[in-house]
Coordinates of C-alpha atoms and ligand atoms in Angstrom, one line a residue:
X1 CA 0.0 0.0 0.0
X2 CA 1.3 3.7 -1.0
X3 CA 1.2 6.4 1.3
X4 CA -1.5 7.9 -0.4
X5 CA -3.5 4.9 -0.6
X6 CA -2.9 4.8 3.3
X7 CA -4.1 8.2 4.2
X8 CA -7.7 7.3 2.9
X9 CA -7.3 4.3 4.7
X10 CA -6.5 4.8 8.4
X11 CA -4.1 7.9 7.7
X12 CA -4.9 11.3 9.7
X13 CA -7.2 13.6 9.0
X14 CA -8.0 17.1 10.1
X15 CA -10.7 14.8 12.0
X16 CA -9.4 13.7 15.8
X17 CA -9.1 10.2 15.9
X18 CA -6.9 7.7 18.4
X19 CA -8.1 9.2 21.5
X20 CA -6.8 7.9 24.8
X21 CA -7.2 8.8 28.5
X22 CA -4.2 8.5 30.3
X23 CA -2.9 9.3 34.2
X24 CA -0.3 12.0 35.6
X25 CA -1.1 13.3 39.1
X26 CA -3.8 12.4 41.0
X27 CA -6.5 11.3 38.7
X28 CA -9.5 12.9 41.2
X29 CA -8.2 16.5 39.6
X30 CA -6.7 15.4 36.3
X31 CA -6.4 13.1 33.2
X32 CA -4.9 13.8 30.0
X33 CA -6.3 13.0 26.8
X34 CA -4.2 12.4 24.1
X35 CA -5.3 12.6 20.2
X36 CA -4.5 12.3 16.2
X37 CA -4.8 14.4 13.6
X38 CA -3.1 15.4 9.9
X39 CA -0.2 18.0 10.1
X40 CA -2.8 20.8 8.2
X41 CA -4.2 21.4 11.6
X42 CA -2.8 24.5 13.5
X43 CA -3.9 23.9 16.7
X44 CA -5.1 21.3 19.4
X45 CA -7.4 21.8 22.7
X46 CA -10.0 20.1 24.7
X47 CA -12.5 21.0 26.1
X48 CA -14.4 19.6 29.2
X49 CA -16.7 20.5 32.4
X50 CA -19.1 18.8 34.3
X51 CA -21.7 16.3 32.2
X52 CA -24.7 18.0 31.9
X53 CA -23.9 21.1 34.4
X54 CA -24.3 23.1 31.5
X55 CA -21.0 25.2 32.4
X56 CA -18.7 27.3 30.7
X57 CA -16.2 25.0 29.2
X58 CA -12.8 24.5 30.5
X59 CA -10.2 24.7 27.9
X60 CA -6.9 22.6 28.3
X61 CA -3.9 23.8 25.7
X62 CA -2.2 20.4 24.1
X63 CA 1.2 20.0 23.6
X64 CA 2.3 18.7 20.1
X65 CA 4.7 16.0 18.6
X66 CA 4.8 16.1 15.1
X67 CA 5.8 12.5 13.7
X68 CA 6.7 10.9 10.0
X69 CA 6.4 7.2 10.5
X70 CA 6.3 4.8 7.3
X71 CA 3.3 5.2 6.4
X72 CA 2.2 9.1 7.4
X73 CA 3.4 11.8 9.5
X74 CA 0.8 13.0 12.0
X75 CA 0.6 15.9 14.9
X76 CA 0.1 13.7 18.2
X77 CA -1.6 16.7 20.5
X78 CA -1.6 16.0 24.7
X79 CA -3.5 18.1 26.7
X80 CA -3.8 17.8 30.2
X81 CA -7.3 18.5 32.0
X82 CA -6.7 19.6 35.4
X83 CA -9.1 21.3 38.0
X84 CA -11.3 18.5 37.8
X85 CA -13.6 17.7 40.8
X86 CA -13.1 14.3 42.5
X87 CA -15.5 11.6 41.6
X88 CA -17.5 13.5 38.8
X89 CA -18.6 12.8 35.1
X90 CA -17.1 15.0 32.7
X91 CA -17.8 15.4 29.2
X92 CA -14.9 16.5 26.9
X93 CA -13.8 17.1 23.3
X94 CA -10.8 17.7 21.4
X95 CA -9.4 19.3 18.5
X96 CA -8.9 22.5 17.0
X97 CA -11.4 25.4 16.7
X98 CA -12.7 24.3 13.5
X99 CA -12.6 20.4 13.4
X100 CA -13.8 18.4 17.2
X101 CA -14.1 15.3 17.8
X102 CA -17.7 14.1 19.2
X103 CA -18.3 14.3 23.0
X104 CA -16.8 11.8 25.1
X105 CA -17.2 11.5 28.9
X106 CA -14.7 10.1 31.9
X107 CA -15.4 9.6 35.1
X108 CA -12.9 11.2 37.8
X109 CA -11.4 9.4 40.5
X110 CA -12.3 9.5 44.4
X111 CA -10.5 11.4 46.8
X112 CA -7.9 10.1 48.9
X113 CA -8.9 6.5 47.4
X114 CA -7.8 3.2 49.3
X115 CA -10.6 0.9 47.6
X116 CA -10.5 0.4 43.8
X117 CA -10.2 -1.8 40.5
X118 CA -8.6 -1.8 37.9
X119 CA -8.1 -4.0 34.8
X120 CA -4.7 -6.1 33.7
X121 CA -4.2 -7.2 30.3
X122 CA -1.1 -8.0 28.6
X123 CA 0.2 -9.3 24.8
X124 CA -2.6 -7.6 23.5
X125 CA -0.6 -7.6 19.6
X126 CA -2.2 -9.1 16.9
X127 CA -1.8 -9.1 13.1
X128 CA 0.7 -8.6 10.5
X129 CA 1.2 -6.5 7.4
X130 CA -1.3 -7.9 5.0
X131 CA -4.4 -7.6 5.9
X132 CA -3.6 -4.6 7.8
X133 CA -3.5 -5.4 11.4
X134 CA -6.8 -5.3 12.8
X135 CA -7.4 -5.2 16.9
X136 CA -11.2 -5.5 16.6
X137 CA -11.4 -8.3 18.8
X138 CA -9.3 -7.2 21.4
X139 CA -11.9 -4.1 21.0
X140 CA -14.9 -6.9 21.0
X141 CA -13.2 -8.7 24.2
X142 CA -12.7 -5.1 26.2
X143 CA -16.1 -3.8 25.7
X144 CA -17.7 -7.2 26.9
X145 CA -15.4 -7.4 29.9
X146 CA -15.7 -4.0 31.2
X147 CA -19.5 -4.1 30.8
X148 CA -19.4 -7.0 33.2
X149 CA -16.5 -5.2 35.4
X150 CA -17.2 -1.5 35.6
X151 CA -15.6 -1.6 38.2
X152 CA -12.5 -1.2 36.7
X153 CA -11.1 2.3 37.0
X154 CA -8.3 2.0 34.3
X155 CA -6.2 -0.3 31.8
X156 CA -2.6 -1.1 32.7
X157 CA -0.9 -3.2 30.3
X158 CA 1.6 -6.1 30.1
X159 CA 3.4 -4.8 27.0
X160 CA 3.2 -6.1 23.6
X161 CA 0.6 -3.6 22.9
X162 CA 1.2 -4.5 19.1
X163 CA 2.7 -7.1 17.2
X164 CA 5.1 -4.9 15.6
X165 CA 5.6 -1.5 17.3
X166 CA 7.6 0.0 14.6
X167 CA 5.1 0.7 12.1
X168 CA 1.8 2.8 12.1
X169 CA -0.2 -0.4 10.2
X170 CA 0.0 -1.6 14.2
X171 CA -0.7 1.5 16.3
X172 CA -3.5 2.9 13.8
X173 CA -4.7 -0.9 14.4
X174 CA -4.6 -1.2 17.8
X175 CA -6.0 2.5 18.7
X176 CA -9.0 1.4 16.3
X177 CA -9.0 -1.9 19.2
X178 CA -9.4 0.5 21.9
X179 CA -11.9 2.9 20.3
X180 CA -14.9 3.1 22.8
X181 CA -12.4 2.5 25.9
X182 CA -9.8 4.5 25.9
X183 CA -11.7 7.7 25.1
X184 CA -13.7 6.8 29.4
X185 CA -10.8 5.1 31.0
X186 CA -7.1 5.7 31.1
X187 CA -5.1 3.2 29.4
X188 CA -1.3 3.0 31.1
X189 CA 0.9 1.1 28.2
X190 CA 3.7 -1.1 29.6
X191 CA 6.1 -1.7 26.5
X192 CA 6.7 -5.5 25.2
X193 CA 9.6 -6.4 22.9
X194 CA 7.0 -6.4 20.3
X195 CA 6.7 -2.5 20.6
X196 CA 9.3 -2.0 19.6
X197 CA 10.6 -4.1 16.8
X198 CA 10.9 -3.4 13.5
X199 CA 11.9 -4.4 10.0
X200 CA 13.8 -2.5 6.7
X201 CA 10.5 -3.7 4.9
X202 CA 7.4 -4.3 7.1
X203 CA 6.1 -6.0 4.1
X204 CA 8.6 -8.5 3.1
X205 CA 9.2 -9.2 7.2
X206 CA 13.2 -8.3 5.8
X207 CA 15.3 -6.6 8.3
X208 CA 13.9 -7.4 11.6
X209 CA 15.9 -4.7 14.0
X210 CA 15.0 -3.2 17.7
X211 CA 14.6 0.7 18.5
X212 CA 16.2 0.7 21.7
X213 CA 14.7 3.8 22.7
X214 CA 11.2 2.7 21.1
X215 CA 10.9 5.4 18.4
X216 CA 7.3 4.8 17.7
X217 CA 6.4 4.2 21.5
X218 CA 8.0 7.1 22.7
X219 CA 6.4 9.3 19.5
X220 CA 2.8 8.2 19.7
X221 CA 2.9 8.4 23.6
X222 CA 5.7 10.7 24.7
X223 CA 2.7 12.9 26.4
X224 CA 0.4 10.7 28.0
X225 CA 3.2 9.6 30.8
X226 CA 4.8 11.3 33.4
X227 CA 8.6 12.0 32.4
X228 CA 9.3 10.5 35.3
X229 CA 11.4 7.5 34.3
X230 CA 15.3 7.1 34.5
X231 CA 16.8 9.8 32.3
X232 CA 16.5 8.9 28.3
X233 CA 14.5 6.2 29.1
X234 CA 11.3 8.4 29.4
X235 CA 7.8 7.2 27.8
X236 CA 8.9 3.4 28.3
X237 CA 9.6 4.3 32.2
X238 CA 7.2 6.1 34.0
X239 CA 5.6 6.3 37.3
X240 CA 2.6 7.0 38.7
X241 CA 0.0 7.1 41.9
X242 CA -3.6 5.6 41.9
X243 CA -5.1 5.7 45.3
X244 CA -2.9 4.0 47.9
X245 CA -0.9 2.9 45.3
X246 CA 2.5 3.3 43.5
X247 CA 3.2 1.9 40.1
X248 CA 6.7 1.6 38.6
X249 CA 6.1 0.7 34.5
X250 CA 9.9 -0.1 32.8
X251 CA 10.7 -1.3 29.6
X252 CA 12.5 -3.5 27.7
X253 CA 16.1 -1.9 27.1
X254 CA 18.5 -0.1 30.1
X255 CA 18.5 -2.2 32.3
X256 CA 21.2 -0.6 34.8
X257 CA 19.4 3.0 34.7
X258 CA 16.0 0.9 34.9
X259 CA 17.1 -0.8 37.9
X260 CA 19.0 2.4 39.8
X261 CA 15.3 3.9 38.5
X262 CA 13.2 1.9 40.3
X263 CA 15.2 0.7 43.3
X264 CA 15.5 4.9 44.3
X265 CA 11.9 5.4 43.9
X266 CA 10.8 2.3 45.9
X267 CA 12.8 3.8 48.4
X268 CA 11.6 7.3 48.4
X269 CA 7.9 5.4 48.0
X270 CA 5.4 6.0 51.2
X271 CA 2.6 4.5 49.6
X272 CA 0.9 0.9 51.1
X273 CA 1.4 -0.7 48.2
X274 CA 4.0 -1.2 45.3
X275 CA 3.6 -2.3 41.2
X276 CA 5.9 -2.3 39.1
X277 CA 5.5 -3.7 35.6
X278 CA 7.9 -5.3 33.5
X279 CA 7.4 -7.4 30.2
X280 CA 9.5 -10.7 30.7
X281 CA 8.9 -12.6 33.1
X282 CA 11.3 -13.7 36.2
X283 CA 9.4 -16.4 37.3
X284 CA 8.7 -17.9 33.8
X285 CA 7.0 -20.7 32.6
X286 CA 8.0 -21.9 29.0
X287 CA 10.5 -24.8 29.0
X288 CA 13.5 -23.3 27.3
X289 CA 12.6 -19.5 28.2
X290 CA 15.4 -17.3 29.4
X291 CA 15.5 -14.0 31.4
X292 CA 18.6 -13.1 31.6
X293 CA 18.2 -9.3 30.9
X294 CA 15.8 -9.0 33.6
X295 CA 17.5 -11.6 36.1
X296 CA 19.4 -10.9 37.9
X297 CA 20.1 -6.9 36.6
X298 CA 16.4 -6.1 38.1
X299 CA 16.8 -7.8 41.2
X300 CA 17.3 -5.4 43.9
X301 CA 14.6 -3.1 42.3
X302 CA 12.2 -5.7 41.6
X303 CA 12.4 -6.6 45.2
X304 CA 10.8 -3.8 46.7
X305 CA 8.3 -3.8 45.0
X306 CA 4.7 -6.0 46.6
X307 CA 3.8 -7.2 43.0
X308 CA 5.4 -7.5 39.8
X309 CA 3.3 -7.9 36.3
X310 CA 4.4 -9.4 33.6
X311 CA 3.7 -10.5 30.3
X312 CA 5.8 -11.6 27.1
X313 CA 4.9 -16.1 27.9
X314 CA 1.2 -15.5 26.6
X315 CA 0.5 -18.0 29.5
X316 CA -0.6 -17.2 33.4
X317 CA 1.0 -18.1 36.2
X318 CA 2.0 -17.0 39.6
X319 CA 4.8 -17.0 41.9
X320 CA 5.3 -17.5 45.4
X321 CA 6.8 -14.7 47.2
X322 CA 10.3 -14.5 46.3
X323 CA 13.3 -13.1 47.3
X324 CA 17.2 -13.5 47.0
X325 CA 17.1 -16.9 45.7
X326 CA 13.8 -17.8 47.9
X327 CA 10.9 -18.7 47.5
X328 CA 8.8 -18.2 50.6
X329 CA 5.0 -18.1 52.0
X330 CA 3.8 -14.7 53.3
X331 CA 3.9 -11.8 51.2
X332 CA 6.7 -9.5 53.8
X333 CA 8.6 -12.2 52.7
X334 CA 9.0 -11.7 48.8
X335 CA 7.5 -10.5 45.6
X336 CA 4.5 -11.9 44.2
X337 CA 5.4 -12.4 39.9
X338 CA 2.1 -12.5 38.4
X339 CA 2.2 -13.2 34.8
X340 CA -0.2 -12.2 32.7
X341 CA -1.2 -14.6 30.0
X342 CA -2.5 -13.7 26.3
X343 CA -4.8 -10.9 26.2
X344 CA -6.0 -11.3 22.5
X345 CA -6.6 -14.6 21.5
X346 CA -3.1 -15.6 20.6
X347 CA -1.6 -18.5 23.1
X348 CA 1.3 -19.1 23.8
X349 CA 4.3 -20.9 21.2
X350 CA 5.6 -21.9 24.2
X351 CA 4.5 -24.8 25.9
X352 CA 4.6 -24.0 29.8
X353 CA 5.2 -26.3 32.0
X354 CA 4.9 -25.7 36.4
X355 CA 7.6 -24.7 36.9
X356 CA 9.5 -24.6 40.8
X357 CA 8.6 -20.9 41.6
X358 CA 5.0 -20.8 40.3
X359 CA 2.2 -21.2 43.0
X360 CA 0.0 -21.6 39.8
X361 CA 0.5 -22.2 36.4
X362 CA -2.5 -22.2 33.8
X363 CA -1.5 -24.3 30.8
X364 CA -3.2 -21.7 28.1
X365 CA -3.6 -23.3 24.9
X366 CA -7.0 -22.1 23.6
X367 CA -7.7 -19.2 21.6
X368 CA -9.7 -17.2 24.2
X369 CA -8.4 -13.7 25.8
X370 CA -7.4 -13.7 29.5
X371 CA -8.0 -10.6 31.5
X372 CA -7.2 -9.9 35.3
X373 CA -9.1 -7.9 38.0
X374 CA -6.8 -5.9 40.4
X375 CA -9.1 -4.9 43.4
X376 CA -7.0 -3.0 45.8
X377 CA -8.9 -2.5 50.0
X378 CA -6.5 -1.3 51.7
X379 CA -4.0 -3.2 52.7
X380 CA -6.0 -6.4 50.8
X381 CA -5.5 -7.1 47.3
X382 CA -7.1 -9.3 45.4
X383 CA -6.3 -10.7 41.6
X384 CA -8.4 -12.5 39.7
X385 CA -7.5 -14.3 36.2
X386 CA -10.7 -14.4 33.9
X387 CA -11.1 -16.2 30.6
X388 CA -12.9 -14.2 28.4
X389 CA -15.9 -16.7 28.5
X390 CA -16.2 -15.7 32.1
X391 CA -14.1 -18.3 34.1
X392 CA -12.3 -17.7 36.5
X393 CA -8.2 -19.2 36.3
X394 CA -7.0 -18.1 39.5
X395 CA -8.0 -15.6 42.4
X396 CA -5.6 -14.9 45.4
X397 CA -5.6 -12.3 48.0
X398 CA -2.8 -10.9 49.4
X399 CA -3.2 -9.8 52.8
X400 CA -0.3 -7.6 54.5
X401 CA -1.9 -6.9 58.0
X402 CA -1.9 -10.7 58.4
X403 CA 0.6 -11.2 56.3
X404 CA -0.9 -14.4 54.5
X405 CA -1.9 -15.6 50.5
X406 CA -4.5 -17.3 50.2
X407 CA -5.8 -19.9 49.3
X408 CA -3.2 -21.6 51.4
X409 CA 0.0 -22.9 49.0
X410 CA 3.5 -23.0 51.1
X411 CA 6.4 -22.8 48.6
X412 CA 8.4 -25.6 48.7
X413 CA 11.1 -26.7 51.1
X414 CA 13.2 -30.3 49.8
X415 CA 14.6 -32.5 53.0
X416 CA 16.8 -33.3 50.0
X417 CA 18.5 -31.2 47.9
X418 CA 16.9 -31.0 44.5
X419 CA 17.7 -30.2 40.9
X420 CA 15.6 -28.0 38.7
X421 CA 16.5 -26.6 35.2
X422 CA 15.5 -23.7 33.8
X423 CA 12.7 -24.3 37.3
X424 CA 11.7 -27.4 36.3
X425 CA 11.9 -31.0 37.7
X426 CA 13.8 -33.3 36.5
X427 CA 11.9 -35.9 37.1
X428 CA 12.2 -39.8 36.9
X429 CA 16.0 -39.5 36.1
X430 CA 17.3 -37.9 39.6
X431 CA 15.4 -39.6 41.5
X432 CA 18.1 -41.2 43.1
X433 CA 20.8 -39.0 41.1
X434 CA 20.3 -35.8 43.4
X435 CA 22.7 -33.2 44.2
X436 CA 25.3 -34.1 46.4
X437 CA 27.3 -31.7 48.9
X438 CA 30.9 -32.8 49.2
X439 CA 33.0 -30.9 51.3
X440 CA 31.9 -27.8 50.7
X441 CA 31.3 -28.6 47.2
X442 CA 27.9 -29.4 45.4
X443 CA 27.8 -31.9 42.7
X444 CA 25.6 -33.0 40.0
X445 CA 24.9 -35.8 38.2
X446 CA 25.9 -34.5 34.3
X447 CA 24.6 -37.7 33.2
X448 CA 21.0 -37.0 34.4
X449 CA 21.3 -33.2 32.9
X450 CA 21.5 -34.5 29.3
X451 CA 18.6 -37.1 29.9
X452 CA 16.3 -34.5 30.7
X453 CA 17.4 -31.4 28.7
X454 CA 17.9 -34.2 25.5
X455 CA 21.9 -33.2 26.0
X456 CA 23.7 -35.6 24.4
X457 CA 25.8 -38.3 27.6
X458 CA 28.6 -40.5 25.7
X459 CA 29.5 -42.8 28.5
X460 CA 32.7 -45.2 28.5
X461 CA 35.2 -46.6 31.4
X462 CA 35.8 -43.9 33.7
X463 CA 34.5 -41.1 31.5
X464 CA 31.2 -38.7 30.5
X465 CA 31.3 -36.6 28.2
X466 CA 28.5 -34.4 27.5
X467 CA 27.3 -32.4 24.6
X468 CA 24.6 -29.4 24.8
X469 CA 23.6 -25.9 23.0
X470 CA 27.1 -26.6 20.7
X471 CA 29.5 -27.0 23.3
X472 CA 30.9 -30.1 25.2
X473 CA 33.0 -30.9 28.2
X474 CA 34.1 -34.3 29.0
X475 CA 35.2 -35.7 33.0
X476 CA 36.9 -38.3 34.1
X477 CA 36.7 -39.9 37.4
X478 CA 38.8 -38.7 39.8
X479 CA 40.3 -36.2 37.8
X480 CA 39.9 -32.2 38.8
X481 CA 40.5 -31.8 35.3
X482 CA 37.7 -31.3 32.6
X483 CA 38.1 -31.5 28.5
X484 CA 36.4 -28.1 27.0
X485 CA 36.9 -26.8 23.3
X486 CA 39.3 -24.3 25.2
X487 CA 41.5 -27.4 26.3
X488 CA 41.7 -28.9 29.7
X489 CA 40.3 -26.6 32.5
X490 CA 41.1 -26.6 36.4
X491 CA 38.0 -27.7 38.3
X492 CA 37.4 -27.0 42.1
X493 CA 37.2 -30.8 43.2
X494 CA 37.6 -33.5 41.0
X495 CA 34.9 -36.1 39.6
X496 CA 33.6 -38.4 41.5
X497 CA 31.9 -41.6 41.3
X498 CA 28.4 -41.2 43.7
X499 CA 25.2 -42.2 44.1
X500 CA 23.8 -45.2 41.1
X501 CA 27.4 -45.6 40.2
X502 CA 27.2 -42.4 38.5
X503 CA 30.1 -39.9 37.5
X504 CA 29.4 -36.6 39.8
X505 CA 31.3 -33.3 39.0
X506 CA 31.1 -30.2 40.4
X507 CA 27.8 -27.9 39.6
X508 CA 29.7 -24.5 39.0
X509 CA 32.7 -26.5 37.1
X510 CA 29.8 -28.4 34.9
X511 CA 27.9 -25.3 33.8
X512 CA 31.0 -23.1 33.0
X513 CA 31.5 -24.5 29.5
X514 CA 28.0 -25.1 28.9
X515 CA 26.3 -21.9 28.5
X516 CA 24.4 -22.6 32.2
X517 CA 24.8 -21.0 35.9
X518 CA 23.2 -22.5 39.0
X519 CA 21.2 -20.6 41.2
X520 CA 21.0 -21.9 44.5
X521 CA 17.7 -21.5 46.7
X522 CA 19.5 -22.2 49.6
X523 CA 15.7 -21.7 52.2
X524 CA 14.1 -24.5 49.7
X525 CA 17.1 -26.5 49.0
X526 CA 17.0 -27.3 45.5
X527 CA 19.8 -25.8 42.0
X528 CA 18.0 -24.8 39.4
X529 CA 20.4 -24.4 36.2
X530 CA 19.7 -21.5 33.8
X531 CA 21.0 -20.8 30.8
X532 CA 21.2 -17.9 28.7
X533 CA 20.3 -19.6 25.7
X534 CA 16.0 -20.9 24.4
X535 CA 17.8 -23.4 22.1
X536 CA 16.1 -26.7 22.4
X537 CA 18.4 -29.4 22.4
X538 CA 17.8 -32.6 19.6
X539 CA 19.7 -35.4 19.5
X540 CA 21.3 -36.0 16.0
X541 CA 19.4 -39.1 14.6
X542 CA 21.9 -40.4 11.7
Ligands
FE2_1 FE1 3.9 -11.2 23.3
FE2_2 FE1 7.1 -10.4 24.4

């Protein structure tokens, strides 16, 4: 499609169209409303005042960002409506003096609020080039939900708000998805990986690259958040308040200023409770996933904070509090990772699996939305997973002034030490091939490594050598020496034959060559092995 042939398509017009409510400061005395229109228009306002009061307008001045993007270039106006009164119905419009949108109305926040909703919803992206990318179920699926929930105060997203961030075919497809919601409740994008990718040729699918600042992101929204985030990491970080609440939403690239970010403003952070969001998941559930952006660079942040959201897995699940290389019980003791599952219709291509950390997993593998309830009572919270369809996946509350989750689920704690990889069992082939602890040192079976991950073991007299994600390393018993493709290497202790007549070498000395660490859970005494690589191991079959 030309650019001409876009413009009559979804291009701007002098008309305003994408227009999205969106929270600063306290939302009982302001939103701001963000629109869309050509670059012919020489101005942008809105308009509001109490619905039906029959006052004299209140006139809010927008900011503009004028932005080419492949397809058009666009003025993107922000206009913040302040001197609202709490817990009143406005109606508003926007535009210029000569070309308005229709009326639109918003409800304001309550004062001082401790008890509220609002909705979760994550993965949202849908689409592709050809046929333009078109977000009218996602639209279908909101308008249902929230007409069963109107409780829910405002949106806050997972990320992977579109399937391809870098282009307008997305955003022009997912603003027409959120047309008849956006325009009464503040929408609070989290950004996915998704938002911002790109290719040369959207078309062809040549080219694939990342913004790392999320050009198209940051353009399209740079005035609905608070420019509050870590410095030059704005629009993707922000923070905000709602109620007794303080949310922390980062993105997907700067990770140091990120953390630093978020650790300072947990700190500096008096309110009862606090969100953060972040796309990947630490607690994941796929099989071969891997954080290791987010884990452990987010760590100290993501520990202060009550609740983190996720998204990214298409696939729910929820942790049990955890902290430092624990997974605990009571919610003083840890953060609760709450992942959000697929919020259009689009399961996961992963496969999850429970996984060690997860409280609850739901294995999501039909084509039906999942949206969340947050209801927030003070120092209660409750979350609730729905299926579009109406059933419920999971409800928990988290209680601080007792200091309990329920329902009831105790995290794990092994009376003998366990191995997990990637946070999942092993299964069948440790059963009696556990860790060991020699002398200070723990060991691992390498043997039982390659039968679950489908490694490849080569066992002969007094030798293992193992095989997995393109690298090898080969022991030999009694030997502190191991055979890499970097030659022999210097283990701590040497190999040793232990339990089932097995070959045992050290865990750190195993992993080194092998594109793994351990992480030890020392309070629930189990290893899990991560690895910074998804590759699925497959035996060659000559
Ligand atoms: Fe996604
Ligand atoms: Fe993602």
């Amino acid at each position: 499609m030309t650019r001409e042939e876009w413009k009559n398509f979804r291009g701007s017009s002098e008309t305003p169209d994408q227009i999205m409510l969106s929270i600063k400061t306290d939302p009982a005395y302001a939103l701001t409303v963000r629109w869309r229109t050509d670059v012919s228009v020489k101005e942008g306002f809105a308009l509001y005042r109490k619905k039906g009061s029959g006052e004299a307008w209140q006139r809010a001045d927008a900011s503009v960002n004028r932005f080419r993007t492949d397809m058009d270039e666009s003025f993107y106006f922000f206009a913040d409506m302040k001197g609202l009164s709490p817990d009143t119905e406005y109606e508003y419009s926007v535009g210029s003096e000569e070309c308005r949108s229709p009326l639109y109305t918003f409800r304001s926040a309550r004062e001082n609020i401790t008890d509220f909703t609002f909705l979760c919803v994550s993965d949202i992206q849908t689409g592709s080039a050809e046929p333009p990318a078109d977000y009218t179920a996602l639209r279908e699926v909101l308008l249902k939900f929230l007409s069963g929930h109107p409780e829910c105060e405002f949106i806050l997203t997972g990320g992977d708000n579109t399937n391809c961030g870098q282009t307008d075919v997305q955003w022009t497809g997912l603003f027409g998805g959120l047309k008849g919601v956006a325009e009464r409740i503040p929408v609070m994008f989290s950004m996915g990986n998704h938002d911002d990718m790109g290719f040369a040729d959207y078309y062809t699918g040549e080219g694939k690259y990342y913004s790392e600042h999320a050009e198209y992101f940051t353009n399209m929204l740079c005035g609905s958040y608070n420019k509050n985030g870590p410095e030059g990491w704005e629009t993707a970080n922000y923070a905000f308040d709602y109620g007794n609440v303080h949310f922390n939403v980062l993105g997907t690239s700067g990770y140091e200023e990120m953390n630093a970010w978020l650790s300072a403003d947990a700190d500096a952070c008096s309110k009862t409770w606090k969100f953060a969001v972040h796309h990947f998941p630490v607690c994941y559930a796929g099989p071969t996933i891997e954080n290791e952006d987010t884990w452990p660079s987010l760590r100290e942040g993501l520990e202060k904070c009550d609740i983190v959201f996720s998204g990214h897995e298409h696939s729910f699940a929820r942790s049990y509090p955890r902290r430092d290389e624990g997974l605990y019980d009571k919610p003083s003791e840890g953060t609760v990772h709450y992942n959000l599952g697929s919020g259009n219709r689009n399961p996961p291509g992963t496969r999850v699996v429970p996984k060690v950390w997860n409280a609850k997993t739901y294995e999501h593998e039909t084509d039906l939305s999942m949206l969340h309830t947050v209801h927030v009572s003070g120092d209660k919270c409750t979350l609730t997973a729905y299926l579009e369809d109406g059933r419920i996946i999971d409800r928990c509350v988290i209680d601080k002034k007792n200091d309990i989750i329920t329902p009831i689920d105790p995290a794990p704690r092994y009376n003998r030490p366990r191995l997990k990889f990637k946070g999942y069992d092993l299964g069948m082939c440790t059963e009696h091939t556990l860790p060991v602890q020699k002398n200070g040192v723990w060991y691992l079976c390498p043997g039982a490594v390659m039968s679950f991950t489908g490694g490849t073991a080569v066992r002969s007299a007094g030798k293992i050598r193992v095989e997995i994600y393109g690298r090898f390393a080969e022991f030999t018993e009694n030997s502190d020496v191991m055979l890499t493709a970097d030659g022999g290497q210097k283990m701590r202790a040497p190999c040793l034959r232990l339990n089932e007549g097995q070959l045992y070498v050290p865990v750190d000395d195993f992993c080194r060559p092998l594109r793994m660490h351990p992480l030890y859970f020392a309070h629930n005494n189990f290893i899990s092995i991560e690895s910074e690589t998804e590759a699925r191991p497959v035996p060659v079959q000559p």
